[in-house]
Amino acid sequence: EEGGESESRGRLQQEQPEEEVKWPPLKGLGRASEKLMRSYSADVSRLLDVVRAAVVFDHADELANFLDVIQDDTEVEIVSFKNRLRADFDAIHSGGYRDVHLNLVMQSMEALRLGIAGFVWELQLQLTPIARLRTAGGHARYMRYRNMRAE
């Protein structure tokens, strides 16, 4: 499995300091296959998180301002949006995890040049306390929970 950072980060990285942006490796083949079979009936067009990133914020107003930047950017199309920070969000279905989850498509000349125009990728907007839990064993607990639910 190959990870690595793209040479071009566009406006999203320019909005936040480097240390607040997380670029994990590509989703592994094993997990991608598992997710396709368990959740998507082998429909590969539904697998939208092979490439993903997260931006972590100390304050909710910073997250909201960043989301405004994305929404106002004419070179970014928001394909899907889930606000798992809402007060009425039932976190039982996410193992307690909360974030703002976006699937995005870049619509710029640079995206065309790189051959990624139309490619859907995932962006998670997280708050620092939740991001810390995720790295402190929380993600391992979530994976056990997800596997019990066969997701």
PDB file of C-alpha atoms in Angstrom:
ATOM      1  CA  GLU A   1       0.000   0.000   0.000  1.00  0.00           C
ATOM      2  CA  GLU A   2       1.316   3.362  -0.892  1.00  0.00           C
ATOM      3  CA  GLY A   3       0.679   6.557   0.973  1.00  0.00           C
ATOM      4  CA  GLY A   4       2.533   9.761   0.642  1.00  0.00           C
ATOM      5  CA  GLU A   5       1.739  13.342   0.228  1.00  0.00           C
ATOM      6  CA  SER A   6       0.544  15.002  -2.901  1.00  0.00           C
ATOM      7  CA  GLU A   7       2.687  17.774  -4.321  1.00  0.00           C
ATOM      8  CA  SER A   8      -0.360  19.985  -4.594  1.00  0.00           C
ATOM      9  CA  ARG A   9      -2.556  20.652  -1.581  1.00  0.00           C
ATOM     10  CA  GLY A  10      -4.495  23.558  -3.033  1.00  0.00           C
ATOM     11  CA  ARG A  11      -6.339  26.038  -0.900  1.00  0.00           C
ATOM     12  CA  LEU A  12      -7.320  23.590   1.833  1.00  0.00           C
ATOM     13  CA  GLN A  13      -3.799  23.288   3.221  1.00  0.00           C
ATOM     14  CA  GLN A  14      -3.141  26.988   2.820  1.00  0.00           C
ATOM     15  CA  GLU A  15      -5.983  27.694   5.231  1.00  0.00           C
ATOM     16  CA  GLN A  16      -4.430  25.702   8.109  1.00  0.00           C
ATOM     17  CA  PRO A  17      -0.923  25.231   9.490  1.00  0.00           C
ATOM     18  CA  GLU A  18       0.789  22.014   8.377  1.00  0.00           C
ATOM     19  CA  GLU A  19       0.683  20.371  11.809  1.00  0.00           C
ATOM     20  CA  GLU A  20      -3.104  20.555  11.931  1.00  0.00           C
ATOM     21  CA  VAL A  21      -3.622  18.730   8.630  1.00  0.00           C
ATOM     22  CA  LYS A  22      -3.419  14.931   8.699  1.00  0.00           C
ATOM     23  CA  TRP A  23      -2.816  13.031   5.452  1.00  0.00           C
ATOM     24  CA  PRO A  24      -3.091   9.313   6.266  1.00  0.00           C
ATOM     25  CA  PRO A  25      -1.972   6.699   3.751  1.00  0.00           C
ATOM     26  CA  LEU A  26      -4.367   5.410   1.126  1.00  0.00           C
ATOM     27  CA  LYS A  27      -7.007   3.019   2.420  1.00  0.00           C
ATOM     28  CA  GLY A  28      -5.470  -0.444   2.366  1.00  0.00           C
ATOM     29  CA  LEU A  29      -6.578  -3.060  -0.135  1.00  0.00           C
ATOM     30  CA  GLY A  30      -7.768  -5.394   2.625  1.00  0.00           C
ATOM     31  CA  ARG A  31      -9.994  -2.797   4.318  1.00  0.00           C
ATOM     32  CA  ALA A  32     -11.242  -1.472   0.970  1.00  0.00           C
ATOM     33  CA  SER A  33     -12.251  -5.013  -0.096  1.00  0.00           C
ATOM     34  CA  GLU A  34     -13.854  -5.677   3.279  1.00  0.00           C
ATOM     35  CA  LYS A  35     -15.858  -2.447   3.114  1.00  0.00           C
ATOM     36  CA  LEU A  36     -16.947  -3.126  -0.468  1.00  0.00           C
ATOM     37  CA  MET A  37     -18.317  -6.540   0.444  1.00  0.00           C
ATOM     38  CA  ARG A  38     -19.786  -5.709   3.871  1.00  0.00           C
ATOM     39  CA  SER A  39     -21.306  -2.326   3.172  1.00  0.00           C
ATOM     40  CA  TYR A  40     -21.577  -1.700  -0.564  1.00  0.00           C
ATOM     41  CA  SER A  41     -22.553  -5.031  -2.167  1.00  0.00           C
ATOM     42  CA  ALA A  42     -19.307  -4.928  -4.185  1.00  0.00           C
ATOM     43  CA  ASP A  43     -20.302  -1.609  -5.817  1.00  0.00           C
ATOM     44  CA  VAL A  44     -16.885   0.047  -6.131  1.00  0.00           C
ATOM     45  CA  SER A  45     -18.454   3.395  -7.105  1.00  0.00           C
ATOM     46  CA  ARG A  46     -19.612   3.756  -3.485  1.00  0.00           C
ATOM     47  CA  LEU A  47     -16.095   3.528  -2.003  1.00  0.00           C
ATOM     48  CA  LEU A  48     -15.312   7.219  -1.503  1.00  0.00           C
ATOM     49  CA  ASP A  49     -12.638   7.232   1.179  1.00  0.00           C
ATOM     50  CA  VAL A  50      -9.604   5.669  -0.489  1.00  0.00           C
ATOM     51  CA  VAL A  51      -7.948   9.098  -0.318  1.00  0.00           C
ATOM     52  CA  ARG A  52      -8.710  11.014   2.836  1.00  0.00           C
ATOM     53  CA  ALA A  53      -7.492  13.789   5.049  1.00  0.00           C
ATOM     54  CA  ALA A  54      -8.399  15.354   8.362  1.00  0.00           C
ATOM     55  CA  VAL A  55      -8.087  18.881   9.674  1.00  0.00           C
ATOM     56  CA  VAL A  56      -8.140  19.276  13.449  1.00  0.00           C
ATOM     57  CA  PHE A  57      -9.427  22.431  15.139  1.00  0.00           C
ATOM     58  CA  ASP A  58      -9.160  23.608  18.728  1.00  0.00           C
ATOM     59  CA  HIS A  59     -12.476  25.484  18.566  1.00  0.00           C
ATOM     60  CA  ALA A  60     -15.808  24.853  16.870  1.00  0.00           C
ATOM     61  CA  ASP A  61     -15.897  28.387  15.432  1.00  0.00           C
ATOM     62  CA  GLU A  62     -12.592  27.715  13.618  1.00  0.00           C
ATOM     63  CA  LEU A  63     -14.095  24.558  12.141  1.00  0.00           C
ATOM     64  CA  ALA A  64     -17.203  26.485  11.055  1.00  0.00           C
ATOM     65  CA  ASN A  65     -15.085  29.206   9.419  1.00  0.00           C
ATOM     66  CA  PHE A  66     -13.039  26.597   7.545  1.00  0.00           C
ATOM     67  CA  LEU A  67     -16.248  24.934   6.358  1.00  0.00           C
ATOM     68  CA  ASP A  68     -17.417  28.320   5.050  1.00  0.00           C
ATOM     69  CA  VAL A  69     -14.168  28.598   3.048  1.00  0.00           C
ATOM     70  CA  ILE A  70     -14.799  25.200   1.461  1.00  0.00           C
ATOM     71  CA  GLN A  71     -18.429  26.008   0.690  1.00  0.00           C
ATOM     72  CA  ASP A  72     -17.436  29.317  -0.927  1.00  0.00           C
ATOM     73  CA  ASP A  73     -14.615  27.816  -3.017  1.00  0.00           C
ATOM     74  CA  THR A  74     -15.764  27.554  -6.644  1.00  0.00           C
ATOM     75  CA  GLU A  75     -13.079  24.940  -7.334  1.00  0.00           C
ATOM     76  CA  VAL A  76     -14.482  22.503  -4.765  1.00  0.00           C
ATOM     77  CA  GLU A  77     -17.707  20.547  -5.121  1.00  0.00           C
ATOM     78  CA  ILE A  78     -19.200  19.094  -1.944  1.00  0.00           C
ATOM     79  CA  VAL A  79     -20.627  15.708  -2.958  1.00  0.00           C
ATOM     80  CA  SER A  80     -21.839  14.716   0.508  1.00  0.00           C
ATOM     81  CA  PHE A  81     -21.923  16.307   3.937  1.00  0.00           C
ATOM     82  CA  LYS A  82     -22.524  14.732   7.360  1.00  0.00           C
ATOM     83  CA  ASN A  83     -22.495  16.854  10.483  1.00  0.00           C
ATOM     84  CA  ARG A  84     -21.800  14.349  13.245  1.00  0.00           C
ATOM     85  CA  LEU A  85     -21.225  17.217  15.687  1.00  0.00           C
ATOM     86  CA  ARG A  86     -24.932  18.121  15.766  1.00  0.00           C
ATOM     87  CA  ALA A  87     -26.517  17.906  19.214  1.00  0.00           C
ATOM     88  CA  ASP A  88     -29.202  15.544  17.846  1.00  0.00           C
ATOM     89  CA  PHE A  89     -26.693  13.176  16.161  1.00  0.00           C
ATOM     90  CA  ASP A  90     -27.009   9.682  17.661  1.00  0.00           C
ATOM     91  CA  ALA A  91     -23.353   8.749  18.155  1.00  0.00           C
ATOM     92  CA  ILE A  92     -24.275   5.147  18.996  1.00  0.00           C
ATOM     93  CA  HIS A  93     -24.040   4.436  15.247  1.00  0.00           C
ATOM     94  CA  SER A  94     -20.484   5.764  15.036  1.00  0.00           C
ATOM     95  CA  GLY A  95     -19.102   4.183  18.194  1.00  0.00           C
ATOM     96  CA  GLY A  96     -19.194   7.620  19.825  1.00  0.00           C
ATOM     97  CA  TYR A  97     -17.070   9.236  17.131  1.00  0.00           C
ATOM     98  CA  ARG A  98     -18.033  12.732  16.004  1.00  0.00           C
ATOM     99  CA  ASP A  99     -16.798  15.004  13.211  1.00  0.00           C
ATOM    100  CA  VAL A 100     -17.941  16.877  10.140  1.00  0.00           C
ATOM    101  CA  HIS A 101     -17.509  14.519   7.213  1.00  0.00           C
ATOM    102  CA  LEU A 102     -17.294  15.702   3.613  1.00  0.00           C
ATOM    103  CA  ASN A 103     -16.792  14.017   0.278  1.00  0.00           C
ATOM    104  CA  LEU A 104     -15.246  16.501  -2.132  1.00  0.00           C
ATOM    105  CA  VAL A 105     -14.359  16.796  -5.799  1.00  0.00           C
ATOM    106  CA  MET A 106     -11.757  19.288  -6.962  1.00  0.00           C
ATOM    107  CA  GLN A 107     -12.889  21.272 -10.028  1.00  0.00           C
ATOM    108  CA  SER A 108      -9.769  23.267 -10.847  1.00  0.00           C
ATOM    109  CA  MET A 109      -7.387  23.511 -13.788  1.00  0.00           C
ATOM    110  CA  GLU A 110      -4.727  22.023 -11.489  1.00  0.00           C
ATOM    111  CA  ALA A 111      -7.006  19.032 -10.794  1.00  0.00           C
ATOM    112  CA  LEU A 112      -7.468  18.564 -14.535  1.00  0.00           C
ATOM    113  CA  ARG A 113      -3.710  18.793 -15.097  1.00  0.00           C
ATOM    114  CA  LEU A 114      -3.078  16.184 -12.395  1.00  0.00           C
ATOM    115  CA  GLY A 115      -5.797  13.882 -13.741  1.00  0.00           C
ATOM    116  CA  ILE A 116      -7.833  13.980 -10.536  1.00  0.00           C
ATOM    117  CA  ALA A 117     -10.778  16.131 -11.627  1.00  0.00           C
ATOM    118  CA  GLY A 118     -13.929  14.234 -10.781  1.00  0.00           C
ATOM    119  CA  PHE A 119     -12.163  12.011  -8.224  1.00  0.00           C
ATOM    120  CA  VAL A 120     -14.050  11.920  -4.906  1.00  0.00           C
ATOM    121  CA  TRP A 121     -12.052  12.089  -1.679  1.00  0.00           C
ATOM    122  CA  GLU A 122     -12.912  12.341   1.991  1.00  0.00           C
ATOM    123  CA  LEU A 123     -12.232  15.216   4.364  1.00  0.00           C
ATOM    124  CA  GLN A 124     -12.891  14.969   8.081  1.00  0.00           C
ATOM    125  CA  LEU A 125     -13.108  18.140  10.154  1.00  0.00           C
ATOM    126  CA  GLN A 126     -12.381  17.225  13.762  1.00  0.00           C
ATOM    127  CA  LEU A 127     -12.189  18.932  17.127  1.00  0.00           C
ATOM    128  CA  THR A 128      -8.991  18.419  19.120  1.00  0.00           C
ATOM    129  CA  PRO A 129     -10.502  16.531  22.101  1.00  0.00           C
ATOM    130  CA  ILE A 130     -12.154  13.987  19.800  1.00  0.00           C
ATOM    131  CA  ALA A 131      -9.052  13.661  17.628  1.00  0.00           C
ATOM    132  CA  ARG A 132      -7.001  12.902  20.752  1.00  0.00           C
ATOM    133  CA  LEU A 133      -9.396  10.117  21.745  1.00  0.00           C
ATOM    134  CA  ARG A 134      -9.117   8.620  18.302  1.00  0.00           C
ATOM    135  CA  THR A 135      -5.349   8.336  18.616  1.00  0.00           C
ATOM    136  CA  ALA A 136      -5.490   7.155  22.238  1.00  0.00           C
ATOM    137  CA  GLY A 137      -6.919   3.727  21.447  1.00  0.00           C
ATOM    138  CA  GLY A 138     -10.321   5.031  20.448  1.00  0.00           C
ATOM    139  CA  HIS A 139      -9.896   4.038  16.811  1.00  0.00           C
ATOM    140  CA  ALA A 140      -9.018   0.462  17.805  1.00  0.00           C
ATOM    141  CA  ARG A 141     -12.211   0.316  19.882  1.00  0.00           C
ATOM    142  CA  TYR A 142     -14.177   1.726  16.948  1.00  0.00           C
ATOM    143  CA  MET A 143     -12.731  -0.940  14.618  1.00  0.00           C
ATOM    144  CA  ARG A 144     -13.852  -3.694  17.025  1.00  0.00           C
ATOM    145  CA  TYR A 145     -17.302  -2.085  17.209  1.00  0.00           C
ATOM    146  CA  ARG A 146     -17.459  -1.762  13.393  1.00  0.00           C
ATOM    147  CA  ASN A 147     -16.433  -5.390  12.940  1.00  0.00           C
ATOM    148  CA  MET A 148     -19.092  -6.574  15.410  1.00  0.00           C
ATOM    149  CA  ARG A 149     -21.647  -4.724  13.298  1.00  0.00           C
ATOM    150  CA  ALA A 150     -20.092  -6.195  10.111  1.00  0.00           C
ATOM    151  CA  GLU A 151     -19.546  -2.776   8.528  1.00  0.00           C
TER     152      GLU A 151
END
